[in-house]
Tab-separated table of C-alpha atoms in Angstrom:
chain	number	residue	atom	x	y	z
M	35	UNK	CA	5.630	38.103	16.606
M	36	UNK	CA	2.087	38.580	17.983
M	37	UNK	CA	1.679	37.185	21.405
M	38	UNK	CA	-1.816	35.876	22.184
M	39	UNK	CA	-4.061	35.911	25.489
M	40	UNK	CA	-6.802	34.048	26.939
M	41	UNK	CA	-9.404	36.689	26.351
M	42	UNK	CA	-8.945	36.703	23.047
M	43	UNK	CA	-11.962	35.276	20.815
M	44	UNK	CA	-11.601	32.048	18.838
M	45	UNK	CA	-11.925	33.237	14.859
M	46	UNK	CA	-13.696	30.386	12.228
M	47	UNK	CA	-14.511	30.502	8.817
M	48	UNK	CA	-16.169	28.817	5.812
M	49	UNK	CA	-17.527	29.585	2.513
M	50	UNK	CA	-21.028	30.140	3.927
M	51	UNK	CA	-23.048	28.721	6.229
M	52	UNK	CA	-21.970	25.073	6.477
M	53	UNK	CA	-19.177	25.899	9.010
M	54	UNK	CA	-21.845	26.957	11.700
M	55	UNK	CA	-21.735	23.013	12.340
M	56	UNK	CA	-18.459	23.254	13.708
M	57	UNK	CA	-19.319	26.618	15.857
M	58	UNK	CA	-21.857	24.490	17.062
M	59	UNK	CA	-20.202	21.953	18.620
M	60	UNK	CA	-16.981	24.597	19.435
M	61	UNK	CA	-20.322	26.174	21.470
M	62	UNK	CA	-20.758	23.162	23.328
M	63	UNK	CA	-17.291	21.789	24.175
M	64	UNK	CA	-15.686	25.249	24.711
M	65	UNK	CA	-19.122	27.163	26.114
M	66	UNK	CA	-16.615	30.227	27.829
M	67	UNK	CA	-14.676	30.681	24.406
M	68	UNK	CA	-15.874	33.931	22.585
M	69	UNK	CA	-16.295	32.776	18.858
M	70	UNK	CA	-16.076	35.508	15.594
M	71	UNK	CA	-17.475	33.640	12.522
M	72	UNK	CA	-17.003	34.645	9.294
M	73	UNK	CA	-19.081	33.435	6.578
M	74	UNK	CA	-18.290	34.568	3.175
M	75	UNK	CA	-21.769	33.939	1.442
M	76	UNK	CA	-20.694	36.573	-1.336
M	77	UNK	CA	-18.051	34.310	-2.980
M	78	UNK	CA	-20.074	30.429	-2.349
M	79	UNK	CA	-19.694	27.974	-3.516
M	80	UNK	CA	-16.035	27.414	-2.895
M	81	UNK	CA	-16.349	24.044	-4.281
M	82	UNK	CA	-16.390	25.607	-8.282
M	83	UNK	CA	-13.482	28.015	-7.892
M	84	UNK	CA	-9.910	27.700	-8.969
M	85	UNK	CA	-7.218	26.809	-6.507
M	86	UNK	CA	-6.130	30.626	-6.868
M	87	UNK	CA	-9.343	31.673	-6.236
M	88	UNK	CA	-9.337	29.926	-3.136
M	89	UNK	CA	-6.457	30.610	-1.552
M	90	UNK	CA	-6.511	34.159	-2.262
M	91	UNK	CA	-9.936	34.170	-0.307
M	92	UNK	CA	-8.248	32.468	2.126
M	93	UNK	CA	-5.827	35.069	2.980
M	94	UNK	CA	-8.247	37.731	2.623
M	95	UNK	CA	-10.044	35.964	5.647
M	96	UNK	CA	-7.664	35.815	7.358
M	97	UNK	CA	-5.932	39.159	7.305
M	98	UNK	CA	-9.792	39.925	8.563
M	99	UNK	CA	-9.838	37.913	11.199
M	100	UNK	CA	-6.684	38.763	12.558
M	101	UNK	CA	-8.538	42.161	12.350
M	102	UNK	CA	-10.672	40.798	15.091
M	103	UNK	CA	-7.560	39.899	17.167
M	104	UNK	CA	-8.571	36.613	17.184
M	105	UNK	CA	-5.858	33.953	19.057
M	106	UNK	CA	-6.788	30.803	16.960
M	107	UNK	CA	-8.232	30.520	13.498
M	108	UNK	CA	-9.974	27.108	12.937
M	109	UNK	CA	-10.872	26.273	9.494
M	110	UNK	CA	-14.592	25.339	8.599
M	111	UNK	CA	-14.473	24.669	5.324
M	112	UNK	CA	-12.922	21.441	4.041
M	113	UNK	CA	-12.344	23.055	0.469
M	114	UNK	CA	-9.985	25.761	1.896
M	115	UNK	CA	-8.411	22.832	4.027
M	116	UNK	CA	-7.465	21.140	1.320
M	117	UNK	CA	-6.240	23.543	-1.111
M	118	UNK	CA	-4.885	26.891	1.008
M	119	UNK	CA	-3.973	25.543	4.099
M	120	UNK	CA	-0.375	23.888	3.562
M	121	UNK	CA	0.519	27.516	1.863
M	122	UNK	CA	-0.966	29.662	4.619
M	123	UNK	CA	0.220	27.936	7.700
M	124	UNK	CA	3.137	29.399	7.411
M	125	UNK	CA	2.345	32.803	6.399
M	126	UNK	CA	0.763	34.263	9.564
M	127	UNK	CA	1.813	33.864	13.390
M	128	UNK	CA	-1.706	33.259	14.766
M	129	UNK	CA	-1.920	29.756	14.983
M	130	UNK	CA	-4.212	27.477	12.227
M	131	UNK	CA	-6.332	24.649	12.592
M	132	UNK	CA	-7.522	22.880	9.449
M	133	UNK	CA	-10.843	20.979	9.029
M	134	UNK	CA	-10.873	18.076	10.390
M	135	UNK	CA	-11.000	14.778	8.109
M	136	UNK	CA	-13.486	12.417	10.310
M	137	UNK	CA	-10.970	9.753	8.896
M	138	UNK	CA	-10.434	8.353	12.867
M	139	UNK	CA	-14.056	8.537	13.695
M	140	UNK	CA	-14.981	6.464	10.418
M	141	UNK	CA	-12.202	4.449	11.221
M	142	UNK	CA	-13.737	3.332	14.080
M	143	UNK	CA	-17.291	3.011	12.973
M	144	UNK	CA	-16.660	1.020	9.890
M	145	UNK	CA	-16.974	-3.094	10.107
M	146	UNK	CA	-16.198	-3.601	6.729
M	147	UNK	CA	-14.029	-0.974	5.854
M	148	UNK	CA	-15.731	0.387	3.247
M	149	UNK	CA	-15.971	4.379	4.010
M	150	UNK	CA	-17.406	7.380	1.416
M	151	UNK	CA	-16.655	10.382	1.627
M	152	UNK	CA	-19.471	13.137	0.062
M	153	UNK	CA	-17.883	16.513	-0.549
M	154	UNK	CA	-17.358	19.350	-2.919
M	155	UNK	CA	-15.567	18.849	-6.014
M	156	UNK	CA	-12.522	20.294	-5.881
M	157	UNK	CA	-11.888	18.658	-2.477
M	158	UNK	CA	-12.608	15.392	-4.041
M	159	UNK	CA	-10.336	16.256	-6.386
M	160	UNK	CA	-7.701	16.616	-4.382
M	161	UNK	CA	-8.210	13.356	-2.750
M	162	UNK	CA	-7.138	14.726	0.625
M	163	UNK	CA	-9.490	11.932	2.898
M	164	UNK	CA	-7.779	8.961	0.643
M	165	UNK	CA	-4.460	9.898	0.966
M	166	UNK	CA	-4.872	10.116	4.781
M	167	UNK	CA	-6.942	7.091	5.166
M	168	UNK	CA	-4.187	5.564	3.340
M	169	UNK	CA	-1.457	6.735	6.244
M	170	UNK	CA	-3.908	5.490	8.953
M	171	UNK	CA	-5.023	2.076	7.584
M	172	UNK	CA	-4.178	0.949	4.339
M	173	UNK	CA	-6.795	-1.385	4.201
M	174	UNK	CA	-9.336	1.154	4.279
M	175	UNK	CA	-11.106	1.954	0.945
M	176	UNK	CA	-12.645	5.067	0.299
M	177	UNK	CA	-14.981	6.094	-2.327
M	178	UNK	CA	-15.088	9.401	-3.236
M	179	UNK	CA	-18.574	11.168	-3.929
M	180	UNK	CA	-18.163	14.581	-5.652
M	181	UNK	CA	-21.533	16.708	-4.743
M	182	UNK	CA	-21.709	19.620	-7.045
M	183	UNK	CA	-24.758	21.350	-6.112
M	184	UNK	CA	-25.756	20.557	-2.309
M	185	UNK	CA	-23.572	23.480	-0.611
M	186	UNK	CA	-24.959	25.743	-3.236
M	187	UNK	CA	-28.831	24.598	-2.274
M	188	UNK	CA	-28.181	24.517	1.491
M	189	UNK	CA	-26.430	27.992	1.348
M	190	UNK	CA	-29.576	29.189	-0.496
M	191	UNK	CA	-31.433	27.739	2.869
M	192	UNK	CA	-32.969	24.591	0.776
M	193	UNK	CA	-32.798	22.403	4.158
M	194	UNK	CA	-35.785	20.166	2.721
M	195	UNK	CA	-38.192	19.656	-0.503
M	196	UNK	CA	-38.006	18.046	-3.934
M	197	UNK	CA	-35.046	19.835	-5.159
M	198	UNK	CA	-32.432	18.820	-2.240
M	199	UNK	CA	-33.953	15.656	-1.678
M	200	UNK	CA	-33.624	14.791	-5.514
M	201	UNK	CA	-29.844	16.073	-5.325
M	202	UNK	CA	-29.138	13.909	-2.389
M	203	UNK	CA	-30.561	10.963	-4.402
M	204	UNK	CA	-28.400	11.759	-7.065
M	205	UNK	CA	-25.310	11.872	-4.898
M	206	UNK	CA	-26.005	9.111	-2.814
M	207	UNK	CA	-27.171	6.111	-5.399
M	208	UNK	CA	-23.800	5.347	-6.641
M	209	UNK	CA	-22.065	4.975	-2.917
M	210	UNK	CA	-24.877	2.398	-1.996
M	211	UNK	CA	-24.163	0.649	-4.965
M	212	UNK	CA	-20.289	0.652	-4.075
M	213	UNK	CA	-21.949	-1.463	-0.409
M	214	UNK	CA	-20.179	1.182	2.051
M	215	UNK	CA	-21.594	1.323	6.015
M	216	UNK	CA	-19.969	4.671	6.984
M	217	UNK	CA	-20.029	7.559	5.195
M	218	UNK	CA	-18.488	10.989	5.873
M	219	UNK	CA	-20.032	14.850	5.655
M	220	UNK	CA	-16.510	15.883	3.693
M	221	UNK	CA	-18.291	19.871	3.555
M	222	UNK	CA	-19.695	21.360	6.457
M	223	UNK	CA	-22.862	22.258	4.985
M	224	UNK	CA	-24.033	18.503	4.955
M	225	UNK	CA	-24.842	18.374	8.183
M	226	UNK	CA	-27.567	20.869	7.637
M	227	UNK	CA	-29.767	18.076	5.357
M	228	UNK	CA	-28.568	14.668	7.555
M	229	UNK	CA	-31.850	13.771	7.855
M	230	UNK	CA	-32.502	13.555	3.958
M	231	UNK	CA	-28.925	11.209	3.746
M	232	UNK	CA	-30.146	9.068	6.576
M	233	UNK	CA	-33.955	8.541	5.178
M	234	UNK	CA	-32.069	7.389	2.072
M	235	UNK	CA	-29.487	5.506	2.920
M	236	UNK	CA	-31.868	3.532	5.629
M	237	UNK	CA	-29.817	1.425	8.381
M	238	UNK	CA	-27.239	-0.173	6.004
M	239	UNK	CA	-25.027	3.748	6.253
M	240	UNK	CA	-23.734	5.580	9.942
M	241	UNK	CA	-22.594	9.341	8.974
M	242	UNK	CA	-19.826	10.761	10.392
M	243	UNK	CA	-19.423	14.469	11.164
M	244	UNK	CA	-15.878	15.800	10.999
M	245	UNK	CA	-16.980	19.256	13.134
M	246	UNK	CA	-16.344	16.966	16.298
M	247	UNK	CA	-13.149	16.235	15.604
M	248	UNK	CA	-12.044	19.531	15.061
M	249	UNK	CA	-13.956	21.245	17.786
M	250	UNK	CA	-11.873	18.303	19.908
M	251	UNK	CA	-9.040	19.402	18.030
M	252	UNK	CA	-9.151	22.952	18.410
M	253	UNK	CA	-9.425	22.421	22.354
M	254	UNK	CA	-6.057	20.185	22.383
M	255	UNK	CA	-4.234	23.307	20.678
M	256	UNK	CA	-5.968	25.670	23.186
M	257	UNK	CA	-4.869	23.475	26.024
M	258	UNK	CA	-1.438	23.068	24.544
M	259	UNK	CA	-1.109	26.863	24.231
M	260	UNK	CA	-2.201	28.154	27.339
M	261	UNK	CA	-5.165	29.629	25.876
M	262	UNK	CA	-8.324	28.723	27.428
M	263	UNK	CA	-10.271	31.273	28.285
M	264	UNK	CA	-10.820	31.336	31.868
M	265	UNK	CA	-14.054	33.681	32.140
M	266	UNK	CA	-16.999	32.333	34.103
M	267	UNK	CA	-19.544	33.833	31.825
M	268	UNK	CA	-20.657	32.157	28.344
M	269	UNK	CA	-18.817	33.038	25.645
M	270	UNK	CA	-20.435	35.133	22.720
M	271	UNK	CA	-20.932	34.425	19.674
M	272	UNK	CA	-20.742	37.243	17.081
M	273	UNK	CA	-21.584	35.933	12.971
M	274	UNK	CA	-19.937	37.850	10.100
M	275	UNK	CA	-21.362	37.186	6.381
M	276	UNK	CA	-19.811	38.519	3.209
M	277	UNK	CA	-23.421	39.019	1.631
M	278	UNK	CA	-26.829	38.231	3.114
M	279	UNK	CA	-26.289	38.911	6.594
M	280	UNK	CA	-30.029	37.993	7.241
M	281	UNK	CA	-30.418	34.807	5.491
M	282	UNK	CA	-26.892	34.216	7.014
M	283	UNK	CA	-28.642	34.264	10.507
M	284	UNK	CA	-31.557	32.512	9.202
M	285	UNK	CA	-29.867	29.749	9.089
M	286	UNK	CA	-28.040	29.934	11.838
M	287	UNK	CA	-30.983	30.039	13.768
M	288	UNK	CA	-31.786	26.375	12.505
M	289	UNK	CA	-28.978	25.254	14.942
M	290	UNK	CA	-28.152	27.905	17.994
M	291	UNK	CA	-31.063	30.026	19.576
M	292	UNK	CA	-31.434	33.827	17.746
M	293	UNK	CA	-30.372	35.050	21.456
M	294	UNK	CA	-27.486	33.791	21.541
M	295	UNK	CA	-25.252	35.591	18.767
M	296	UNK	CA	-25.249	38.898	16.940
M	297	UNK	CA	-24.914	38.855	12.884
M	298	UNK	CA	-23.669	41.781	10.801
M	299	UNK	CA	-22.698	42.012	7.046
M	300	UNK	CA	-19.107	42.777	6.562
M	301	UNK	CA	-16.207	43.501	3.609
M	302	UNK	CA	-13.292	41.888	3.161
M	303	UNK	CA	-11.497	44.106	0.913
């Protein structure tokens, strides 16, 4: 059994770029942490592939971030949440946070209890934000928007213009006709374009993003596990892409200051 320490880095992943959200607000809630990211742009979308497919990228991040001796591996990626993580929890000893579901934080926002979620497809299709808002309040009702090409356009650094913005129409017209006032980012990469949903959707929808929730969450486990790393300095931030390394950082850029992290390309196999 590995035995972890304090100095160890905190290890995320996603499919791309999306999960940078959540290292975001990790950044800002757990500034002394050292973060590895890995980002693997090679194989994204992740919301296309086969549940194989998935979780045997999965692993393969994994075994690479336990490479990087990491002492916690928080998912980024809702897609991998939904379909590896039950399987791979109990394969490795370091311990595993999945992406969180914003289902609380909706919870609380919504008046009439009328919440969409907008996500991939295959994590639509595993229904994984109905069946919990079903545990935590069975009068909620959730309507499930499948997005099939935004990761793909934000990933590709689309963050604004004609394309996106006519994608985001197409996504979001049937969940204002369906009269919802919260709506949550159920991918990571959302985030990136909230400012196209909002213009949109007007006043009538409040977004919730999950990456608070799990940056909270990922500091409980910390906490619980002795784990916090007790350095005075800021922690570093060191970005790992499968492909692109450059546009990777790019786009990084568009939410934590170039200074602040180091990028590199990487292999997984």
């Amino acid at each position: 059994m590995i035995v972890a320490n304090t100095a160890q880095p905190v290890g995320v992943f996603d499919s791309g770029v999306g999960g940078l959200t959540v290292v975001n607000k990790l950044r800002h809630l757990l500034p002394h942490e050292d973060i590895v990211y890995l980002g693997d742009t090679r194989r994204n979308p992740y919301g296309i592939r086969t549940r194989e497919e998935i979780l045997s990228f999965t692993r393969e991040i994994i075994a690479f971030l336990a490479g990087q001796h990491v002492k916690l591996i928080a998912f980024a990626c809702n897609t991998a949440t939904a379909t590896a993580y039950d399987i791979v929890v109990n394969e490795t000893d370091i311990p595993l946070l999945g992406m969180s579901r914003g289902i609380k934080t909706a919870k609380d926002t919504t008046t009439e209890k009328r919440i969409a979620v907008f996500a991939t497809p295959l994590t639509i299709a595993n229904h994984i934000h109905k069946k919990e808002a079903e545990k935590t309040d069975p009068f909620l009702t959730i309507v499930e928007q499948p997005c099939a090409s935004l990761a793909g356009l934000i990933e590709r650094g689309k963050l604004d213009g004609p394309e996106i913005r006519e994608a985001v129409r197409d996504d979001v017209a049937p969940v204002l006709k369906a009269r919802v006032d919260t709506a949550i980012f159920g991918c990571t990469h959302y985030p990136f374009v909230r400012h196209i949903f909002e213009e949109l959707c007007g006043e009538s929808v409040v977004f919730v993003d999950p990456a608070h929730e799990t940056a909270l969450q990922t500091l409980a486990v910390l906490k619980k596990k002795n784990l916090l790393n007790t350095q005075r300095r800021p922690g570093y931030l060191h970005l790992c892409f499968t492909a692109e390394a450059g546009r990777g950082a790019a786009l990084a850029s568009e939410l934590i200051s170039p200074e602040e992290f180091t990028a590199a390309e990487v292999s997984l196999t």
